[in-house]
JSON list of N, CA and C in Angstrom, two decimals:
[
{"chain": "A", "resi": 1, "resn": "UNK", "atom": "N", "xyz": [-16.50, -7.88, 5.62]},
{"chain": "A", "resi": 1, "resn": "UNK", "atom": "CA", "xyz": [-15.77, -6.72, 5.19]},
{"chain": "A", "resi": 1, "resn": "UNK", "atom": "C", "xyz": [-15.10, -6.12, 6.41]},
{"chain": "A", "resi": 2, "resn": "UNK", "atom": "N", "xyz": [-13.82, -5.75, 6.70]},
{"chain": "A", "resi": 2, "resn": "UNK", "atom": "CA", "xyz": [-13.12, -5.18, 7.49]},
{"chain": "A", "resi": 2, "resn": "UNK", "atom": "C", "xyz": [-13.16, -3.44, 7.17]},
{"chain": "A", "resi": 3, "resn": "UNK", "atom": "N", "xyz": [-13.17, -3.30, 8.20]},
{"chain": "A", "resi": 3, "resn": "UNK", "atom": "CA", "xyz": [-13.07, -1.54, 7.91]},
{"chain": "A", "resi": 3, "resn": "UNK", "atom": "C", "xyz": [-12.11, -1.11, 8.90]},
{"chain": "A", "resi": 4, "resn": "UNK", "atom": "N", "xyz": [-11.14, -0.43, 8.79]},
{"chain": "A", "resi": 4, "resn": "UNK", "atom": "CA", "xyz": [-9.74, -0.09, 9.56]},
{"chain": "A", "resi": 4, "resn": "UNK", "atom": "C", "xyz": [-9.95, 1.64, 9.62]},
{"chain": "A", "resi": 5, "resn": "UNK", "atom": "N", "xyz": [-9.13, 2.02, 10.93]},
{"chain": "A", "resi": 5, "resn": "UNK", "atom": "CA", "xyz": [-8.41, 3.92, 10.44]},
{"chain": "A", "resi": 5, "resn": "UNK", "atom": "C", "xyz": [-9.00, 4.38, 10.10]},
{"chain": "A", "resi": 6, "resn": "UNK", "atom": "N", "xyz": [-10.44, 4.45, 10.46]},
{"chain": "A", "resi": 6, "resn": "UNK", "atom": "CA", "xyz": [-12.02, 5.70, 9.94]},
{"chain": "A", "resi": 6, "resn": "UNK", "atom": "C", "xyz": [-11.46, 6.55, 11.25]},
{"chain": "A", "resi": 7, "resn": "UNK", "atom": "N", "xyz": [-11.25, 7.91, 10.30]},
{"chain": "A", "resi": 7, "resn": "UNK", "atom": "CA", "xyz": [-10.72, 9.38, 11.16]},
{"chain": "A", "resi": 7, "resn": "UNK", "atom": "C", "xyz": [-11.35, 10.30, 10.46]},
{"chain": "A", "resi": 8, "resn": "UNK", "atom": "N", "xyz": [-12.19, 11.24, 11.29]},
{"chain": "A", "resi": 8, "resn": "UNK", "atom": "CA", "xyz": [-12.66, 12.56, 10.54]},
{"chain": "A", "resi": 8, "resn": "UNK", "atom": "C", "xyz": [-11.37, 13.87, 11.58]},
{"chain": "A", "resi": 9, "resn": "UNK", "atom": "N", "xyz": [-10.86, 14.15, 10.78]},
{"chain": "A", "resi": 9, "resn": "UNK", "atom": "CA", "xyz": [-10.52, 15.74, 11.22]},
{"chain": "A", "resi": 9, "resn": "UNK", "atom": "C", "xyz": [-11.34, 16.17, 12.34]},
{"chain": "A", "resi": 10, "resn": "UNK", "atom": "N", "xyz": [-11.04, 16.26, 13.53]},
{"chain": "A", "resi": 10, "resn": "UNK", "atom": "CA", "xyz": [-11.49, 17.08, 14.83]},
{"chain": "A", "resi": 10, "resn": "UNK", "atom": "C", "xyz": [-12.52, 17.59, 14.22]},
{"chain": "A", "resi": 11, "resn": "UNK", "atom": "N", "xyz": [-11.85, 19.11, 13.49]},
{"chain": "A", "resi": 11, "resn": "UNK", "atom": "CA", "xyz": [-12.80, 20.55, 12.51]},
{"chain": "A", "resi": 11, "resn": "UNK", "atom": "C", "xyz": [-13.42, 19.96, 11.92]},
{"chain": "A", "resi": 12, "resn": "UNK", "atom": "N", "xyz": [-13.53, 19.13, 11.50]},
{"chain": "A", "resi": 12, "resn": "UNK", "atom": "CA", "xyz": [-14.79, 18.61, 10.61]},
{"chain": "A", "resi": 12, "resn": "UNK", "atom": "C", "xyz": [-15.50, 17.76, 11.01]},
{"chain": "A", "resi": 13, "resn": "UNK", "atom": "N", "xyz": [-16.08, 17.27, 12.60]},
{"chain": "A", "resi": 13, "resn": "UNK", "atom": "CA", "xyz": [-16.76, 16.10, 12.47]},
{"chain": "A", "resi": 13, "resn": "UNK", "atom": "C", "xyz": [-18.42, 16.71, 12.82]},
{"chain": "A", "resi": 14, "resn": "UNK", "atom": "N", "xyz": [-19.00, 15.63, 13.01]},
{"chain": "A", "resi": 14, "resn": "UNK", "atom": "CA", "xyz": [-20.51, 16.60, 12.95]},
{"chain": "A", "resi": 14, "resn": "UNK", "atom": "C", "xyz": [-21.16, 17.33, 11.90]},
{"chain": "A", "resi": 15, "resn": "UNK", "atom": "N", "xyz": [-20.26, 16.83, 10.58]},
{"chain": "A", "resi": 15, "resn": "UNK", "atom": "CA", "xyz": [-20.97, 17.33, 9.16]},
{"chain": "A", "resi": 15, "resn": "UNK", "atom": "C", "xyz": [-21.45, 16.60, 8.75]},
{"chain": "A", "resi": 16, "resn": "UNK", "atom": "N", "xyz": [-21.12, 15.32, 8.90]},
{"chain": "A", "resi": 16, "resn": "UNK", "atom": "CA", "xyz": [-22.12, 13.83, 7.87]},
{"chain": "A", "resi": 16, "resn": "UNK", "atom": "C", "xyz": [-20.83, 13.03, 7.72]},
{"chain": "A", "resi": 17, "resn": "UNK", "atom": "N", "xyz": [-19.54, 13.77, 7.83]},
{"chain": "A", "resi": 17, "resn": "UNK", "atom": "CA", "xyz": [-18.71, 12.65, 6.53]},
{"chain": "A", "resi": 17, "resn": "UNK", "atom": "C", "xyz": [-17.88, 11.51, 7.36]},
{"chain": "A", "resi": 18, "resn": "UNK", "atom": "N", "xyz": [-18.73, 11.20, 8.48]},
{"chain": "A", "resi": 18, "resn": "UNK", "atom": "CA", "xyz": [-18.47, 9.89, 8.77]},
{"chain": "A", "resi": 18, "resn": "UNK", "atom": "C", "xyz": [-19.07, 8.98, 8.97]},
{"chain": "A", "resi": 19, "resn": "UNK", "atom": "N", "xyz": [-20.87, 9.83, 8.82]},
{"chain": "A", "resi": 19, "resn": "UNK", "atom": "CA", "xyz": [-21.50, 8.86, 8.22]},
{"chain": "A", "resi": 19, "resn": "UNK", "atom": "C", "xyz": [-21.47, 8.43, 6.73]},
{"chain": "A", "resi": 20, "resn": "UNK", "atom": "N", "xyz": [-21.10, 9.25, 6.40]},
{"chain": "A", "resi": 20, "resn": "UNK", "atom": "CA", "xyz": [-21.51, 9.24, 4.65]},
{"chain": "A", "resi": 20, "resn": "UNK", "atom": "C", "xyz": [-20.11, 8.27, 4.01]},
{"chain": "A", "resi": 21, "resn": "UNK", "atom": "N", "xyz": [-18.71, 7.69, 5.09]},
{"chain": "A", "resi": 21, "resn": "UNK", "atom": "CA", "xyz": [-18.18, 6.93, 4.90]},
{"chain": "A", "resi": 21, "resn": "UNK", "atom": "C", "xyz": [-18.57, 5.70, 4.91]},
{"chain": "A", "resi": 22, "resn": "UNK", "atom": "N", "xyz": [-19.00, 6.14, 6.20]},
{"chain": "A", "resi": 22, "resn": "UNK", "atom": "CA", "xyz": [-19.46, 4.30, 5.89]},
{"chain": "A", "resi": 22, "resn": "UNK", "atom": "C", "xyz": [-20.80, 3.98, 5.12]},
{"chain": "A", "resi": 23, "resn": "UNK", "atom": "N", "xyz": [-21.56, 4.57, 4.81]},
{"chain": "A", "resi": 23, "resn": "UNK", "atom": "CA", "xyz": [-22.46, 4.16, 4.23]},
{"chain": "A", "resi": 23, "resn": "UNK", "atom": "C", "xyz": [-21.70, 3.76, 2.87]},
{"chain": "A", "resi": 24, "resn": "UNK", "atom": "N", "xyz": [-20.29, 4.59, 2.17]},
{"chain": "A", "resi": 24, "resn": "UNK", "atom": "CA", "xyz": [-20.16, 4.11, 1.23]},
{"chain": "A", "resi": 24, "resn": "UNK", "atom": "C", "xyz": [-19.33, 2.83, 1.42]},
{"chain": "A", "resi": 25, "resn": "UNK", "atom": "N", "xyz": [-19.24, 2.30, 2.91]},
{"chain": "A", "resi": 25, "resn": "UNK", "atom": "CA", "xyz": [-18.43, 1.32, 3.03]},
{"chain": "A", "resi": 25, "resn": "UNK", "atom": "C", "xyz": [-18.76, -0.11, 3.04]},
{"chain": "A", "resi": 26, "resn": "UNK", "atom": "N", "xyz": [-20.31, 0.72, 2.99]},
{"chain": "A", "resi": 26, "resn": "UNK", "atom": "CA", "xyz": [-21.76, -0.63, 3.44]},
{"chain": "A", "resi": 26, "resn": "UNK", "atom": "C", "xyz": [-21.79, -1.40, 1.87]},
{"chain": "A", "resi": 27, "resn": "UNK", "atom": "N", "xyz": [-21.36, -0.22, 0.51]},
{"chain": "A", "resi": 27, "resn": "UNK", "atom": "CA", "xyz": [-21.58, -0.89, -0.35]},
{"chain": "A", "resi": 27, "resn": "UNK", "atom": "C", "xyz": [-21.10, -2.19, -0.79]},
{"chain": "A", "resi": 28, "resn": "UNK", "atom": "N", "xyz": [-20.24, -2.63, 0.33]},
{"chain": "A", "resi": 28, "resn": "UNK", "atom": "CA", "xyz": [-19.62, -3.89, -0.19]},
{"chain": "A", "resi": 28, "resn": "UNK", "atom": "C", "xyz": [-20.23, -4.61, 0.00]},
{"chain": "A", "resi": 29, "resn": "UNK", "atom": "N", "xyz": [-21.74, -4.80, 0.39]},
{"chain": "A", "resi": 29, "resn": "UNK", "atom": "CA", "xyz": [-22.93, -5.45, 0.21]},
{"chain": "A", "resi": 29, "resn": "UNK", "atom": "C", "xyz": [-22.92, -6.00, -0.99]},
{"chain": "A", "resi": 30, "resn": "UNK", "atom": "N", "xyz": [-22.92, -5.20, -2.22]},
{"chain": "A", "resi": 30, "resn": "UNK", "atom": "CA", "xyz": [-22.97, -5.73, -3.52]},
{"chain": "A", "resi": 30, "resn": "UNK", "atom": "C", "xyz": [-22.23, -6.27, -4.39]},
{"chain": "A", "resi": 31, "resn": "UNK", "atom": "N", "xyz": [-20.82, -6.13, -3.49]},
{"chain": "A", "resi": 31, "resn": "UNK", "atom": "CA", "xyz": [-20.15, -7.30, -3.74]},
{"chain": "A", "resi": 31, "resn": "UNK", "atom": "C", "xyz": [-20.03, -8.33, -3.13]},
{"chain": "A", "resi": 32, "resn": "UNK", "atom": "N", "xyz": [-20.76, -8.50, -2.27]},
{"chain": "A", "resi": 32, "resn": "UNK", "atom": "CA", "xyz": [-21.41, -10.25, -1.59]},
{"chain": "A", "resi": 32, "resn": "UNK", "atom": "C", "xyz": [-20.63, -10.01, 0.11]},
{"chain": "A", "resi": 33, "resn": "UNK", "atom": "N", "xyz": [-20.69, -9.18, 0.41]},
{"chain": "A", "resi": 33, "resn": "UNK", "atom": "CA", "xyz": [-19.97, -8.75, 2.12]},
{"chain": "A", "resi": 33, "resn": "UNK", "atom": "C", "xyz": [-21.38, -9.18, 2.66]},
{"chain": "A", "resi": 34, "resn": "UNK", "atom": "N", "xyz": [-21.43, -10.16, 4.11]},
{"chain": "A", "resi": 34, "resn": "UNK", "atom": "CA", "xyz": [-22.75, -10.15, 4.76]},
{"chain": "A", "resi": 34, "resn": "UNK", "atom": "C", "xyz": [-22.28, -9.07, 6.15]},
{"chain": "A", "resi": 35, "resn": "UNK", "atom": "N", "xyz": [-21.05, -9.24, 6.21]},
{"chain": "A", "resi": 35, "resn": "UNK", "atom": "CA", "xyz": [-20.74, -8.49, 7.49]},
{"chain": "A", "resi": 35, "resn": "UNK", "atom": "C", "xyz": [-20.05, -7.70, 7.17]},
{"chain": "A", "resi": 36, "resn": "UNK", "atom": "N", "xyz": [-19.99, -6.41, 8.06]},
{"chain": "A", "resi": 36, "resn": "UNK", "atom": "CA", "xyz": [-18.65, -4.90, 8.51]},
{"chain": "A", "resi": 36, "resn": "UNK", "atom": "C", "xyz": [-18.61, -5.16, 9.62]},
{"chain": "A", "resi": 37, "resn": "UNK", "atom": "N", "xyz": [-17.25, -5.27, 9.74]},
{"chain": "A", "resi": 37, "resn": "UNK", "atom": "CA", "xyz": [-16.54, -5.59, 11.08]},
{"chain": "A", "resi": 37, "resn": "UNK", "atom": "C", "xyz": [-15.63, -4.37, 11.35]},
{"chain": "A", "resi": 38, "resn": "UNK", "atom": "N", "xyz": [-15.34, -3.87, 12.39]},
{"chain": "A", "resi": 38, "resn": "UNK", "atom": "CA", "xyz": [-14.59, -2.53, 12.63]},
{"chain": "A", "resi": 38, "resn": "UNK", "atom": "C", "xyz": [-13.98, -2.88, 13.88]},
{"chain": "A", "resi": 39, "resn": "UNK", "atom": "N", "xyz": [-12.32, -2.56, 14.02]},
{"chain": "A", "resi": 39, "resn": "UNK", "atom": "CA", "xyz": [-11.84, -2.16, 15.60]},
{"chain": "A", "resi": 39, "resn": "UNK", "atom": "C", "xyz": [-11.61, -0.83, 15.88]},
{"chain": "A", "resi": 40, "resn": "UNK", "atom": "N", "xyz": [-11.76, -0.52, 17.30]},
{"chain": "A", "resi": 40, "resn": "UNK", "atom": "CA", "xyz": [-11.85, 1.08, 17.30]},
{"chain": "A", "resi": 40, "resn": "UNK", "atom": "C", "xyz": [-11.16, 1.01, 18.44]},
{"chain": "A", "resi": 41, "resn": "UNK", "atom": "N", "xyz": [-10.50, 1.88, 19.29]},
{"chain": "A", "resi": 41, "resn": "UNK", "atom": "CA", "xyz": [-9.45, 2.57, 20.21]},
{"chain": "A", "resi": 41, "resn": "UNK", "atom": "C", "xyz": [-10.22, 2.18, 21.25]},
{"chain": "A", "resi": 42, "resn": "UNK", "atom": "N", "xyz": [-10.17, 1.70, 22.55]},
{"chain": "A", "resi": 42, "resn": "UNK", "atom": "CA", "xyz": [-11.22, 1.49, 23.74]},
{"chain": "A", "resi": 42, "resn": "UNK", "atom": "C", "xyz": [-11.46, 2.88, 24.48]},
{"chain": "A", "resi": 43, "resn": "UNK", "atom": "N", "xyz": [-10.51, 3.88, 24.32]},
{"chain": "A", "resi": 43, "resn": "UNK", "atom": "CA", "xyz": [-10.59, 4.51, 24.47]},
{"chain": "A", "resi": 43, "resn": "UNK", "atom": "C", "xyz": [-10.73, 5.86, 24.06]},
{"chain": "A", "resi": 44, "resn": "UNK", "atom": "N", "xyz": [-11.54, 5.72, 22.59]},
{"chain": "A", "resi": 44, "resn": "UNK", "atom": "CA", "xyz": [-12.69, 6.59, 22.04]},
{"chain": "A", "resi": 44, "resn": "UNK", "atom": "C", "xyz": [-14.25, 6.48, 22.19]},
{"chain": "A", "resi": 45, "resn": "UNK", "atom": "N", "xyz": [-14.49, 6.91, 23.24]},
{"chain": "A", "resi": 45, "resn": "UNK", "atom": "CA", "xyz": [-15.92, 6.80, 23.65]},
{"chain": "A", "resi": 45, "resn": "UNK", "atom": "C", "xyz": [-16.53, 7.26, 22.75]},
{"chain": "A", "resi": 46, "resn": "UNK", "atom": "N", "xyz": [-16.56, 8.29, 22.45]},
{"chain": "A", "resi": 46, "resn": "UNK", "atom": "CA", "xyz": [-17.47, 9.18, 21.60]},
{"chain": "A", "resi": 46, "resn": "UNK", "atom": "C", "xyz": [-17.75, 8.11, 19.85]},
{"chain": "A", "resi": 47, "resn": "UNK", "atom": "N", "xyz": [-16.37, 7.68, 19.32]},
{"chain": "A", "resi": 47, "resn": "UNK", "atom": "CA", "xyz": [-15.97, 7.07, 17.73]},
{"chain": "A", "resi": 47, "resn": "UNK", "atom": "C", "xyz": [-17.32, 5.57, 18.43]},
{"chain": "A", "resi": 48, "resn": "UNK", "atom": "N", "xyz": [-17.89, 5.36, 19.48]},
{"chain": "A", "resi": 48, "resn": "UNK", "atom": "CA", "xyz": [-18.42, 3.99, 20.05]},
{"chain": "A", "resi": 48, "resn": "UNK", "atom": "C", "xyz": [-19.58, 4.48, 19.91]},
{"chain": "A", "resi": 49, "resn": "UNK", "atom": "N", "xyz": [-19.80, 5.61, 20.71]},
{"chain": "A", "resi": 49, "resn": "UNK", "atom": "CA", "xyz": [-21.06, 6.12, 20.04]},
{"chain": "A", "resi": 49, "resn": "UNK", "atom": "C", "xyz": [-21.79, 5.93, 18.55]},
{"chain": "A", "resi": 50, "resn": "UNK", "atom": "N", "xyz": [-20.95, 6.51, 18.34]},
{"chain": "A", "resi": 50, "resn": "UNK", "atom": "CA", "xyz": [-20.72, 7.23, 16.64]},
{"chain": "A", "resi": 50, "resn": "UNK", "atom": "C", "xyz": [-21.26, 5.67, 16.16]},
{"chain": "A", "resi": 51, "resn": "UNK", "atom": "N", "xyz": [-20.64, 4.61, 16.12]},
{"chain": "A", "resi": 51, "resn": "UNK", "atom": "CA", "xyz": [-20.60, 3.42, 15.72]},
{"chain": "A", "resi": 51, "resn": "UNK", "atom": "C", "xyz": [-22.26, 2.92, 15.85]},
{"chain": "A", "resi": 52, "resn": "UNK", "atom": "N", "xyz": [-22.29, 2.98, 17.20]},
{"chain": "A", "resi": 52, "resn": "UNK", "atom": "CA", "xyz": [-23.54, 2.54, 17.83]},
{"chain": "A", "resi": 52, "resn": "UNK", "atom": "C", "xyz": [-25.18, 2.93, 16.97]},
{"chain": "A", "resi": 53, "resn": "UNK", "atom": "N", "xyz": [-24.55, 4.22, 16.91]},
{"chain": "A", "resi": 53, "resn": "UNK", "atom": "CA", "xyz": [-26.25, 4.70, 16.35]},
{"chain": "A", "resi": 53, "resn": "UNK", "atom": "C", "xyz": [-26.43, 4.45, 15.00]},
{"chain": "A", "resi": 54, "resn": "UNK", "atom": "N", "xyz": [-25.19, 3.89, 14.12]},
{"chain": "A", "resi": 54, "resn": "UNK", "atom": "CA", "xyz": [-25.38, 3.13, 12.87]},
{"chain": "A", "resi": 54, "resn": "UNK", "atom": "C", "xyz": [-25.58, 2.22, 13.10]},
{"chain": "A", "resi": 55, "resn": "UNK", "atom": "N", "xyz": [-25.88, 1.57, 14.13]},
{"chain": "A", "resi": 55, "resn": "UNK", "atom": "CA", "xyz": [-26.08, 0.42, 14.14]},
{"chain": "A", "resi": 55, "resn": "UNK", "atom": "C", "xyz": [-25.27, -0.88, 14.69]},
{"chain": "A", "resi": 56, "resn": "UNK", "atom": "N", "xyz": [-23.63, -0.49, 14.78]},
{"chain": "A", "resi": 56, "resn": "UNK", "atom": "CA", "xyz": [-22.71, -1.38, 15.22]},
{"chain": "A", "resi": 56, "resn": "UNK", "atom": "C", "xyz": [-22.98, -2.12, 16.70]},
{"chain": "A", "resi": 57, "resn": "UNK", "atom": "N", "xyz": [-22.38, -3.43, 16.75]},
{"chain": "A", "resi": 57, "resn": "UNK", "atom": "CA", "xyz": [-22.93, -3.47, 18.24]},
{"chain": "A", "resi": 57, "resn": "UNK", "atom": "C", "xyz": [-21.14, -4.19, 18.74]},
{"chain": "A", "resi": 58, "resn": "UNK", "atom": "N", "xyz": [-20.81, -3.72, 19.91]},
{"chain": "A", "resi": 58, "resn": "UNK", "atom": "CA", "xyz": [-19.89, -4.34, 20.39]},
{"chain": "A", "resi": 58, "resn": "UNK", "atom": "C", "xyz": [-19.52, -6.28, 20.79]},
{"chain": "A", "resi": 59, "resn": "UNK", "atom": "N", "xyz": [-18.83, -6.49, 20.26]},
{"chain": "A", "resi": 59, "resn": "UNK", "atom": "CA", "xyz": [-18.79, -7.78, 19.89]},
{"chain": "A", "resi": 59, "resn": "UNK", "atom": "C", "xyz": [-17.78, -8.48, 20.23]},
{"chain": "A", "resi": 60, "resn": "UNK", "atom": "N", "xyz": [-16.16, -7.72, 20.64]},
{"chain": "A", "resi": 60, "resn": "UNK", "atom": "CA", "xyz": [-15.27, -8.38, 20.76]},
{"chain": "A", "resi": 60, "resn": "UNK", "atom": "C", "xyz": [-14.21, -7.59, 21.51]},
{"chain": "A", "resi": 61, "resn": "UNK", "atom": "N", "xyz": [-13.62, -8.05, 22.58]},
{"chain": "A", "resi": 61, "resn": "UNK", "atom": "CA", "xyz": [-12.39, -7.47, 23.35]},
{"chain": "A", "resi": 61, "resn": "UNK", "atom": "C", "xyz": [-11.02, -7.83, 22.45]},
{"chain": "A", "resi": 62, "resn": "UNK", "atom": "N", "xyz": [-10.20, -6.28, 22.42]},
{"chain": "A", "resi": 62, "resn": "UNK", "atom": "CA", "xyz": [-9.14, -7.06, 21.70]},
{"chain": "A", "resi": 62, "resn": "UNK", "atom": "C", "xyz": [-7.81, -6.71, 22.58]},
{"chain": "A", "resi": 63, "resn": "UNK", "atom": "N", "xyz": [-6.75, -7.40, 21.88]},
{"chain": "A", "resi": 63, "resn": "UNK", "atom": "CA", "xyz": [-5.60, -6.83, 22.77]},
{"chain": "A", "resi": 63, "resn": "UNK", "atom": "C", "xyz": [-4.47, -6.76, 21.93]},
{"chain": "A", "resi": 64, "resn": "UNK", "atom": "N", "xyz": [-3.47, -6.28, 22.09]},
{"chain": "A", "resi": 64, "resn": "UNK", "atom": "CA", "xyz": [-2.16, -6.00, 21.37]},
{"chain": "A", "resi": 64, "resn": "UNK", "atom": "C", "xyz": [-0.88, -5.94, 22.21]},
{"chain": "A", "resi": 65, "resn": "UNK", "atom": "N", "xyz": [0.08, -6.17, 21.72]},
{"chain": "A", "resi": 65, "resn": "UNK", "atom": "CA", "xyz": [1.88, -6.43, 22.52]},
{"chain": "A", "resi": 65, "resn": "UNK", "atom": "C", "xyz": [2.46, -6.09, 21.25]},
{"chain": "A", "resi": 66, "resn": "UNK", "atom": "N", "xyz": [3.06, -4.99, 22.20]},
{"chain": "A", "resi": 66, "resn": "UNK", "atom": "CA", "xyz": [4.52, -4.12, 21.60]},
{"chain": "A", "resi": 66, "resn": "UNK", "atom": "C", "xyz": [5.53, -4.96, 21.77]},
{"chain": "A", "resi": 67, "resn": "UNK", "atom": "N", "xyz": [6.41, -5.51, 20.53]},
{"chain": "A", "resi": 67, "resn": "UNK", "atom": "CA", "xyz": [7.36, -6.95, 20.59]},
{"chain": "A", "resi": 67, "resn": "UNK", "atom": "C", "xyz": [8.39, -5.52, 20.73]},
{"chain": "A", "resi": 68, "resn": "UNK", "atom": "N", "xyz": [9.54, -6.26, 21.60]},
{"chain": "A", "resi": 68, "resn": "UNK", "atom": "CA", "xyz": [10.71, -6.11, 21.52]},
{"chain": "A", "resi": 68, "resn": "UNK", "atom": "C", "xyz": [11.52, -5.92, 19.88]},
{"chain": "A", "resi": 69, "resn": "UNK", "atom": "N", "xyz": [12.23, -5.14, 19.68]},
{"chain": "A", "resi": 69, "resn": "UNK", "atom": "CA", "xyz": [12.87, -4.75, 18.49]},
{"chain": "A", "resi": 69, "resn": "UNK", "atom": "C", "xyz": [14.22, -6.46, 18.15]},
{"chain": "A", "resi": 70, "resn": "UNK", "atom": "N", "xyz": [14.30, -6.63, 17.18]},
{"chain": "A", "resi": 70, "resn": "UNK", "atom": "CA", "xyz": [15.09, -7.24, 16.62]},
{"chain": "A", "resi": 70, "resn": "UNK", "atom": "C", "xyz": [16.10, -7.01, 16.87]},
{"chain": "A", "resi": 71, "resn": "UNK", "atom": "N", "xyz": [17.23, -8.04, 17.31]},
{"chain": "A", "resi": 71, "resn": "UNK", "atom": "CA", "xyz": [18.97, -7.68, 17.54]},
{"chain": "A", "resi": 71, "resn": "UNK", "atom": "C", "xyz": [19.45, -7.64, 16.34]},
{"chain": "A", "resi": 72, "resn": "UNK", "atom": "N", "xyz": [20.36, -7.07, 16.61]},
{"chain": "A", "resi": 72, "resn": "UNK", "atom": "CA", "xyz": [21.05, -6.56, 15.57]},
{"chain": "A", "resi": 72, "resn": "UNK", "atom": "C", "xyz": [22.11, -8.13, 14.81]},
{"chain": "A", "resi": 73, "resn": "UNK", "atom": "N", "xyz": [21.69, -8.40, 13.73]},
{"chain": "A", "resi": 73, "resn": "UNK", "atom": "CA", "xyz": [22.95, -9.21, 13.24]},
{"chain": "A", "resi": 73, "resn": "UNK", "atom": "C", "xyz": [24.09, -9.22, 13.05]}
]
């Protein structure tokens, strides 16, 4: 199961509802998911945390390239 773009509102974090996302995200257990896989910003320490104490464990370096725009036809 992929999980993308988990954002709590600044004002609102530290209430539950990012745990209480993913737990409802875990349910794809019961539809036959063995894994949740998540990418997160390298540079959100805190969202790594956050990850961590549910349990996530770091697993993979990723990388990305900004392509050049298309010429014009």
């Amino acid at each position: 199961m992929q999980v993308e773009a988990v954002h709590v509102r600044a004002d609102l974090r530290s209430n539950g509802l990012g745990t209480a996302m993913m737990d409802w995200a875990a349910e794809g257990r019961r539809n036959g998911a063995e894994l949740v896989q998540l990418t997160s910003n390298a540079k959100r320490d805190s969202a790594h945390r956050f990850y961590q104490r549910l349990g996530f464990e770091a697993s993979h370096i990723g990388f990305k390239r900004a392509l050049p725009p298309l010429a014009e036809r």
